Amino acid sequence: MMAMLLEPKMLLTILLMGTIVYITYLSKRSATASDYFVGGRSFGWFTNGSAIGGDYLSAATFLGIAGLTYQLGYDGAYYAFCFSIGLTLLAIFVAGPLRRFGAYTVADFLAYRFHSKRARLAAVAVVLAISGFYAAPQLLGAAQILSMFFGTSYEFGIIFTCSVMIFYVGIGGMKGTTLNQALELWIRLGAFLLMVGAAIYGGLHYQEILAAINEFKGSITGTSAFTVDGKDIPFDGSVWTGTGNYFPSFWQTISMTIGLSLGTIGLPHILLRFYTNPSAKAARKSALMAIGIASVFFFFAVYLGVVGRSIFLSGNIDSGVMKDLIAGGNNMVVPSTAQALGGEWLLGLVIAGAFAAVFSNLSGLFIASSGALAHDLYATFFRKNITEKERVIAGKVAIVILGVLYGVLGLMVKGASIGHLVALAFTVAASTFTPIFILGIWWRGMTEKGAIAGLVTGLLASMYMIFFKTTLPEFLQFNVPGLITVPIGFLSVYIVSKLDRRVPADVNDFMKKVHSKETEAA
């Protein structure tokens, strides 16, 4: 027992857990709804920028981008390009105006913009749909790490992770969540820096290993012992370094670019972070900092995906690492590569970093969804004269409910690709909230009926094209259907608003508030 506790992966994971508990304990006092849901709007640009980065750079980026690059080559690396565009668009078009607006939840934007409970209810449904879509792959990543490196069952991993999140977010609220997210970001970045340093020190220079991969064609030595059919795995490097492996046409590529690039603007847990800044200026600085961090992170992730592929093709790695790369698939490329590069201590740090990625992102999803349930649903429709204390209690009860719901979703996605599941969540966000926030902030003519139509139509269209794509003609069967669903969302808002024409009477006051100068709105 003692020997197991002294293993690097166990020591560093326990240290991470202990730090989370300590920070959560220090920030446990949430006297008001503002404290619990938006941290009292007290976080400066550096802390909040780190937290936005921590929230955005989830298990899908820490594990998924490198894994997709390892699996698909250029097509996998293209995911990183699309994800990086989104934060830039968010900083330009939404960050400042959203903070000037000021609220507790994403649904507040629609409710106050149109003075509409119906719009709030539609927004709650979409928040829960996107958050559920996004939470499932994070839980998948945590469960796979626990299963592969700690010997637990997949089901235990889901239950354990959900239990940690209920404690983490339920007690600490937005204050504890933000501080933990900021810390966890730098843990992950540190892990990537050490991996990159170890790879370069070991002579795995990008241009050289990429050329070697491109020239490789044949069977990979040493893999037969771990395959189902007992044969070595074949690999053609020229196919891997080419294009069209996963996105076989120009329109498939454009569709993914639209879905992922615009999806960031519609992610509830990212939008919520801008409410926590003290001013619009700080919100913009936070977004810019997150862009810089994400750019470095994506660059490292793509490089490490190529390093992982090079190590795998060499055939002379430790048998345990070879087994993990085959059994774990693309989701476990980063931990396996870390073990090959730096042994047990680097593996331990990467495992702690992977848990940090999962906890950081899940905490943001829990906060956003608990706000939707407690503030937007319960306090608005069931307890209209609710006190601040009761609102906070409702938020904590919502965390427990969400822990159960997300756990069920995590059990349902066993064996899926983390990176691709998150890409689909981005598509739903791009088809629903992105049209609402872009048009709601920059177009006076949007109406309540137009907003609701956009949310409902965008949600139904994206869900149908994701889950029932085989029922469509072949030319409409997109891996990431942003090319179809995002225009449907925008057009629904525009056309219904034009037909309705019932623009809120105070729309000019709203526009002045969200677009006013810093001195007027801070």
XYZ file of C-alpha atoms in Angstrom:
522
model
C 0.000 0.000 0.000
C 2.761 2.421 0.972
C 4.710 1.618 -2.193
C 1.662 2.485 -4.307
C 1.169 5.794 -2.474
C 4.809 6.703 -3.169
C 4.437 6.252 -6.934
C 4.868 9.609 -8.748
C 1.442 9.455 -10.408
C -0.211 8.861 -7.023
C 1.828 11.466 -5.160
C 1.239 14.222 -7.708
C -2.460 13.409 -8.089
C -2.926 13.498 -4.291
C -1.049 16.814 -4.198
C -3.405 18.219 -6.834
C -6.460 16.990 -4.927
C -5.138 18.445 -1.691
C -4.543 21.818 -3.315
C -8.078 21.830 -4.736
C -9.502 21.039 -1.297
C -7.442 23.811 0.325
C -8.401 26.476 -2.222
C -12.039 25.376 -2.073
C -11.984 25.631 1.735
C -10.486 29.145 1.646
C -13.172 30.362 -0.761
C -16.163 28.546 0.736
C -18.003 31.667 1.953
C -20.603 32.707 -0.643
C -23.013 35.019 1.124
C -24.706 36.362 -2.006
C -25.726 35.101 -5.416
C -23.109 37.413 -6.915
C -20.420 35.687 -4.825
C -21.565 32.201 -5.766
C -22.354 32.577 -9.483
C -19.873 35.291 -10.628
C -17.333 35.500 -7.795
C -18.427 38.990 -6.779
C -17.092 40.297 -10.139
C -13.748 40.700 -8.397
C -11.189 38.908 -10.601
C -8.539 40.875 -12.457
C -7.479 40.201 -16.018
C -4.555 37.904 -15.159
C -6.496 35.612 -12.836
C -9.575 35.563 -15.040
C -7.495 35.201 -18.217
C -5.825 32.161 -16.661
C -9.227 30.815 -15.617
C -10.671 31.341 -19.122
C -7.685 29.490 -20.527
C -8.185 26.756 -17.934
C -11.873 26.542 -18.797
C -11.282 26.517 -22.555
C -8.263 24.206 -22.650
C -10.138 21.166 -21.460
C -9.377 17.471 -21.724
C -10.214 17.883 -25.396
C -7.124 20.029 -25.871
C -4.808 18.509 -23.264
C -5.567 14.976 -24.439
C -7.695 15.347 -27.571
C -5.715 17.638 -29.912
C -2.495 15.648 -29.555
C -4.538 12.461 -29.853
C -6.300 13.579 -33.024
C -2.989 14.685 -34.541
C -1.507 11.293 -33.625
C -4.451 9.486 -35.209
C -5.309 11.622 -38.244
C -2.156 13.606 -38.997
C -2.839 16.932 -40.713
C -6.616 16.581 -40.381
C -6.229 16.170 -36.624
C -3.915 19.170 -36.322
C -6.498 21.271 -38.180
C -8.776 21.031 -35.146
C -6.287 23.214 -33.233
C -6.434 25.911 -35.913
C -10.237 26.039 -35.750
C -10.361 26.103 -31.949
C -7.862 28.978 -31.827
C -9.949 31.218 -34.116
C -12.900 31.107 -31.735
C -11.268 32.935 -28.815
C -10.184 35.759 -31.130
C -13.731 36.252 -32.420
C -15.026 36.167 -28.851
C -12.576 38.867 -27.769
C -13.450 41.123 -30.716
C -17.236 40.873 -30.800
C -18.540 39.751 -27.414
C -16.193 40.073 -24.388
C -16.459 43.829 -23.719
C -20.196 44.280 -24.443
C -21.102 41.202 -22.403
C -19.282 42.504 -19.317
C -20.886 45.941 -19.698
C -24.242 44.202 -19.779
C -23.476 42.440 -16.471
C -25.570 39.519 -15.169
C -25.333 36.156 -13.435
C -26.052 33.695 -16.248
C -26.130 33.336 -20.018
C -29.937 33.156 -19.999
C -30.060 36.541 -18.228
C -28.926 38.118 -21.490
C -32.054 37.028 -23.340
C -34.377 37.582 -20.394
C -33.266 41.208 -19.902
C -32.744 41.967 -23.592
C -36.369 41.031 -24.374
C -38.010 41.140 -20.899
C -39.115 37.583 -21.601
C -39.472 34.486 -19.442
C -40.033 32.394 -22.553
C -36.665 33.448 -23.937
C -35.036 32.617 -20.602
C -36.619 29.153 -20.610
C -35.406 28.443 -24.154
C -31.905 29.559 -23.165
C -31.907 27.251 -20.124
C -32.704 24.258 -22.346
C -29.829 25.118 -24.689
C -27.374 25.724 -21.817
C -28.133 22.280 -20.415
C -27.850 20.629 -23.854
C -24.463 22.197 -24.652
C -23.093 21.606 -21.149
C -24.141 17.967 -21.232
C -22.532 17.490 -24.634
C -19.333 19.086 -23.331
C -19.268 17.361 -19.928
C -19.463 13.809 -21.301
C -16.030 13.782 -23.010
C -14.366 15.376 -19.966
C -15.680 12.543 -17.790
C -14.605 10.058 -20.436
C -11.036 11.354 -20.224
C -10.938 11.186 -16.418
C -12.392 7.669 -16.314
C -9.939 6.384 -18.927
C -6.955 7.823 -17.035
C -8.098 6.258 -13.764
C -8.754 2.942 -15.511
C -5.473 2.784 -17.405
C -3.051 4.149 -14.826
C -4.727 3.354 -11.484
C -6.510 0.117 -12.355
C -10.027 1.257 -11.490
C -13.131 0.470 -13.500
C -14.528 2.953 -16.007
C -17.683 3.264 -13.905
C -15.697 4.068 -10.757
C -13.845 6.791 -12.664
C -17.124 8.482 -13.623
C -18.514 8.302 -10.066
C -15.251 9.525 -8.511
C -14.909 12.493 -10.872
C -18.533 13.583 -10.428
C -18.151 13.335 -6.634
C -15.049 15.536 -6.700
C -16.870 18.106 -8.834
C -19.880 18.203 -6.504
C -17.532 19.046 -3.620
C -15.284 21.366 -5.640
C -18.014 23.559 -7.139
C -20.754 23.060 -4.560
C -18.631 24.434 -1.731
C -16.320 26.887 -3.501
C -18.752 28.420 -6.004
C -17.310 30.708 -8.664
C -14.544 32.020 -6.385
C -13.106 28.593 -5.677
C -13.704 27.511 -9.258
C -11.835 30.502 -10.717
C -8.793 30.155 -8.450
C -8.594 26.413 -9.062
C -8.991 26.887 -12.817
C -6.159 29.419 -12.907
C -3.839 27.099 -10.958
C -4.789 24.075 -13.021
C -4.006 25.901 -16.268
C -0.405 26.489 -15.231
C -0.037 22.871 -14.092
C -1.041 21.708 -17.587
C 1.158 24.227 -19.337
C 4.082 23.185 -17.131
C 3.493 19.547 -18.003
C 3.479 20.343 -21.726
C 6.635 22.462 -21.405
C 8.487 19.585 -19.741
C 7.274 17.126 -22.376
C 8.354 19.410 -25.208
C 11.736 19.954 -23.538
C 12.226 16.212 -23.060
C 11.295 15.509 -26.689
C 13.698 18.109 -28.075
C 16.450 16.962 -25.698
C 15.879 13.417 -26.968
C 16.457 14.535 -30.565
C 12.813 14.432 -31.666
C 12.945 17.580 -33.780
C 9.708 18.318 -35.589
C 10.929 18.571 -39.168
C 13.037 15.435 -38.916
C 10.441 13.175 -37.294
C 7.731 14.463 -39.652
C 9.884 13.486 -42.641
C 10.540 10.065 -41.105
C 6.832 9.478 -40.502
C 6.049 10.491 -44.079
C 8.509 7.925 -45.425
C 7.267 5.067 -43.213
C 5.190 2.403 -44.960
C 4.636 -1.078 -43.629
C 3.928 -2.834 -40.328
C 4.822 -1.361 -36.945
C 7.239 -3.638 -35.102
C 6.194 -4.874 -31.658
C 2.470 -4.230 -31.944
C 1.289 -7.771 -32.668
C 1.406 -8.777 -28.979
C -1.312 -6.245 -28.163
C -3.664 -6.474 -31.158
C -6.813 -8.585 -31.311
C -5.767 -10.456 -34.458
C -2.172 -10.946 -33.317
C -0.737 -9.097 -36.314
C 1.466 -5.992 -36.463
C -0.455 -2.794 -37.230
C 0.068 -1.461 -40.794
C 0.780 2.231 -41.339
C 1.236 4.452 -44.401
C 3.006 7.689 -43.511
C 2.230 9.439 -46.788
C -1.491 9.080 -46.072
C -1.070 10.354 -42.501
C 0.834 13.474 -43.589
C -1.656 14.150 -46.374
C -5.124 15.646 -46.210
C -8.588 14.221 -46.598
C -8.287 11.364 -44.071
C -11.181 12.539 -41.946
C -12.507 15.467 -43.983
C -12.567 14.052 -47.513
C -13.873 17.163 -49.242
C -13.507 20.931 -49.244
C -17.046 21.342 -47.889
C -16.389 18.960 -44.988
C -13.384 21.090 -44.045
C -15.311 24.353 -44.314
C -18.134 22.875 -42.261
C -15.798 21.991 -39.406
C -14.085 25.376 -39.601
C -17.411 27.186 -39.221
C -18.640 24.936 -36.405
C -15.491 25.106 -34.289
C -14.552 28.732 -34.975
C -17.966 30.133 -34.102
C -18.681 27.598 -31.383
C -16.525 29.345 -28.778
C -18.784 32.409 -28.853
C -21.725 30.233 -27.837
C -20.181 28.171 -25.016
C -22.089 29.042 -21.786
C -19.204 28.313 -19.402
C -16.849 30.583 -21.385
C -19.382 33.412 -21.750
C -20.059 33.292 -18.019
C -16.429 34.032 -17.231
C -16.720 37.578 -18.591
C -19.318 38.421 -15.951
C -16.642 37.874 -13.277
C -14.371 40.746 -14.400
C -14.678 44.121 -12.633
C -14.867 46.027 -15.958
C -15.180 45.643 -19.725
C -11.508 46.600 -20.127
C -10.478 43.791 -17.798
C -12.746 41.396 -19.751
C -10.977 42.241 -23.022
C -7.557 41.823 -21.397
C -8.653 38.476 -19.983
C -9.716 37.329 -23.455
C -6.425 38.458 -25.014
C -4.429 36.636 -22.362
C -6.464 33.478 -22.944
C -5.770 33.751 -26.691
C -2.018 33.908 -26.064
C -2.061 30.946 -23.698
C -4.259 28.880 -26.023
C -1.995 29.564 -29.007
C 1.052 28.235 -27.154
C -0.944 25.294 -25.862
C -2.249 24.272 -29.288
C 1.244 24.542 -30.785
C 2.614 22.181 -28.134
C -0.328 19.769 -28.513
C 0.191 19.351 -32.262
C 3.939 18.842 -31.820
C 3.409 16.237 -29.096
C 0.898 14.383 -31.276
C 3.601 14.054 -33.931
C 6.144 13.010 -31.279
C 3.743 10.337 -30.045
C 3.320 8.963 -33.572
C 7.113 8.925 -34.086
C 7.667 7.050 -30.815
C 4.959 4.529 -31.690
C 6.417 3.843 -35.142
C 9.893 3.270 -33.722
C 8.719 -0.042 -32.210
C 11.451 -0.008 -29.557
C 9.547 1.569 -26.672
C 8.642 -0.090 -23.383
C 6.008 -2.800 -23.842
C 3.746 -1.120 -21.283
C 3.802 2.128 -23.247
C 3.124 0.251 -26.481
C 0.180 -1.533 -24.882
C -1.241 1.764 -23.542
C -0.964 3.451 -26.941
C -2.893 0.631 -28.576
C -5.449 -0.014 -25.818
C -6.028 3.637 -24.925
C -6.355 4.854 -28.487
C -5.919 8.499 -29.363
C -7.302 9.664 -25.989
C -4.259 8.356 -24.079
C -1.471 9.518 -26.410
C -0.255 12.333 -24.120
C 0.196 10.209 -20.937
C 1.803 7.369 -22.881
C 4.154 9.737 -24.690
C 5.084 11.381 -21.383
C 6.033 8.007 -19.928
C 8.162 7.210 -22.973
C 9.923 10.591 -22.796
C 10.460 11.056 -19.075
C 9.483 7.948 -17.162
C 7.215 7.743 -14.150
C 7.695 11.298 -12.837
C 6.776 12.985 -16.107
C 3.864 10.563 -16.455
C 2.743 11.517 -12.942
C 2.812 15.220 -13.766
C 0.878 14.670 -16.997
C -1.750 12.570 -15.207
C -2.153 15.360 -12.640
C -2.371 17.809 -15.552
C -5.022 15.696 -17.248
C -7.113 15.642 -14.083
C -6.593 19.399 -13.821
C -7.908 19.770 -17.377
C -10.995 17.698 -16.598
C -11.730 19.410 -13.270
C -11.131 22.879 -14.674
C -13.528 22.460 -17.569
C -16.165 20.515 -15.650
C -16.246 23.139 -12.907
C -17.101 25.810 -15.459
C -19.855 23.617 -16.906
C -21.241 22.898 -13.428
C -21.336 26.594 -12.550
C -23.020 27.560 -15.842
C -25.585 24.779 -15.591
C -26.294 25.307 -11.888
C -27.001 28.955 -12.660
C -29.427 27.851 -15.365
C -31.259 25.520 -12.970
C -31.160 27.567 -9.758
C -31.196 31.189 -10.951
C -32.957 30.977 -14.319
C -35.406 28.148 -13.673
C -36.074 27.742 -9.935
C -35.793 31.364 -8.805
C -37.699 32.713 -11.811
C -40.499 30.196 -12.274
C -40.941 28.519 -8.872
C -39.726 30.888 -6.113
C -40.168 34.459 -7.266
C -39.416 36.086 -3.879
C -36.308 34.051 -3.163
C -33.652 35.442 -0.796
C -29.932 35.621 -1.559
C -29.221 32.753 0.855
C -31.929 30.573 -0.688
C -30.573 31.313 -4.164
C -27.119 30.089 -3.125
C -28.601 26.942 -1.543
C -30.560 26.289 -4.751
C -27.309 26.584 -6.697
C -25.653 23.968 -4.491
C -28.599 21.575 -4.787
C -28.420 22.029 -8.569
C -24.746 20.960 -8.465
C -25.744 17.613 -6.933
C -28.468 17.070 -9.546
C -26.022 17.890 -12.335
C -23.432 15.516 -10.896
C -25.893 12.649 -11.304
C -26.999 13.703 -14.810
C -23.469 14.223 -16.098
C -22.423 10.892 -14.590
C -25.075 9.103 -16.634
C -23.873 10.896 -19.778
C -20.278 9.901 -19.016
C -21.293 6.248 -18.808
C -22.955 6.507 -22.232
C -19.881 7.702 -24.183
C -17.386 4.988 -23.216
C -15.030 4.362 -26.142
C -15.738 7.627 -28.001
C -13.125 10.195 -29.143
C -12.757 13.085 -26.699
C -11.693 15.597 -29.332
C -14.528 14.808 -31.714
C -17.235 14.826 -28.998
C -16.171 18.323 -28.000
C -16.209 19.391 -31.660
C -19.872 18.398 -31.794
C -20.576 20.428 -28.630
C -18.978 23.423 -30.354
C -21.289 22.896 -33.331
C -24.397 22.983 -31.127
C -23.122 26.170 -29.455
C -22.330 27.791 -32.821
C -25.826 26.996 -34.086
C -27.687 28.365 -31.044
C -26.057 30.933 -28.765
C -23.588 32.342 -31.285
C -26.333 33.863 -33.506
C -28.087 35.165 -30.371
C -25.061 36.963 -28.950
C -23.680 38.263 -32.240
C -27.030 39.599 -33.449
C -28.265 40.509 -29.977
C -25.240 42.712 -29.326
C -24.784 44.191 -32.805
C -28.282 44.323 -34.350
C -31.143 46.399 -32.943
C -33.738 44.517 -34.983
C -33.638 41.188 -33.137
C -36.926 40.317 -31.417
C -37.987 37.889 -28.708
C -39.632 35.513 -31.194
C -36.583 35.687 -33.455
C -34.263 34.761 -30.566
C -36.417 31.832 -29.474
C -36.753 30.620 -33.073
C -32.983 30.757 -33.511
C -32.329 28.788 -30.323
C -34.922 26.102 -30.991
C -34.218 25.713 -34.714
C -30.440 25.728 -34.259
C -30.631 23.157 -31.469
C -32.959 20.802 -33.357
C -31.031 21.106 -36.632
C -27.642 20.430 -35.036
C -28.939 17.541 -32.927
C -30.593 15.918 -35.926
C -27.540 16.239 -38.156
C -25.316 14.803 -35.423
C -27.426 11.866 -34.249
C -29.378 11.012 -37.418
C -26.999 12.027 -40.197
C -27.308 8.641 -41.923
C -30.966 9.439 -42.707
C -29.844 12.409 -44.814
C -28.568 12.408 -48.413
C -24.855 11.626 -48.585
C -23.884 15.188 -49.537
C -25.422 16.410 -46.236
C -23.664 13.870 -44.007
C -21.040 16.111 -42.413
C -18.739 14.929 -39.628
C -19.120 18.397 -38.077
C -22.284 19.924 -39.641
C -21.549 23.611 -38.999
C -21.926 24.554 -42.670
C -25.639 23.725 -42.499
C -26.655 24.268 -38.878
C -24.958 27.621 -38.206
C -26.614 29.435 -41.159
C -29.930 27.881 -40.085
C -29.474 29.438 -36.636
C -28.612 32.891 -37.994
C -31.324 32.873 -40.654
C -33.983 31.755 -38.179
C -33.224 34.720 -35.927
C -33.126 37.178 -38.813
C -36.197 35.994 -40.749
C -38.496 35.591 -37.729
C -37.360 38.940 -36.301
C -38.104 40.651 -39.625
C -41.557 39.059 -39.746
C -42.271 39.800 -36.079
C -40.913 43.396 -35.941
C -41.709 43.683 -32.204
C -38.369 45.136 -31.210
C -38.143 45.960 -27.470
C -38.970 49.604 -26.760
C -35.767 50.074 -24.741
C -33.438 48.586 -27.369
C -31.549 51.879 -27.752
C -30.897 51.991 -23.997
C -29.592 48.419 -24.173
C -27.299 49.215 -27.103
C -25.977 52.300 -25.352
C -25.217 50.249 -22.252
C -23.282 47.436 -23.985
C -21.426 49.703 -26.436
C -20.724 52.708 -24.230
C -17.232 53.895 -23.332
C -15.452 52.371 -20.357
C -15.959 55.411 -18.137
C -19.708 55.210 -18.667
C -20.194 51.509 -18.149
C -17.526 50.247 -15.747
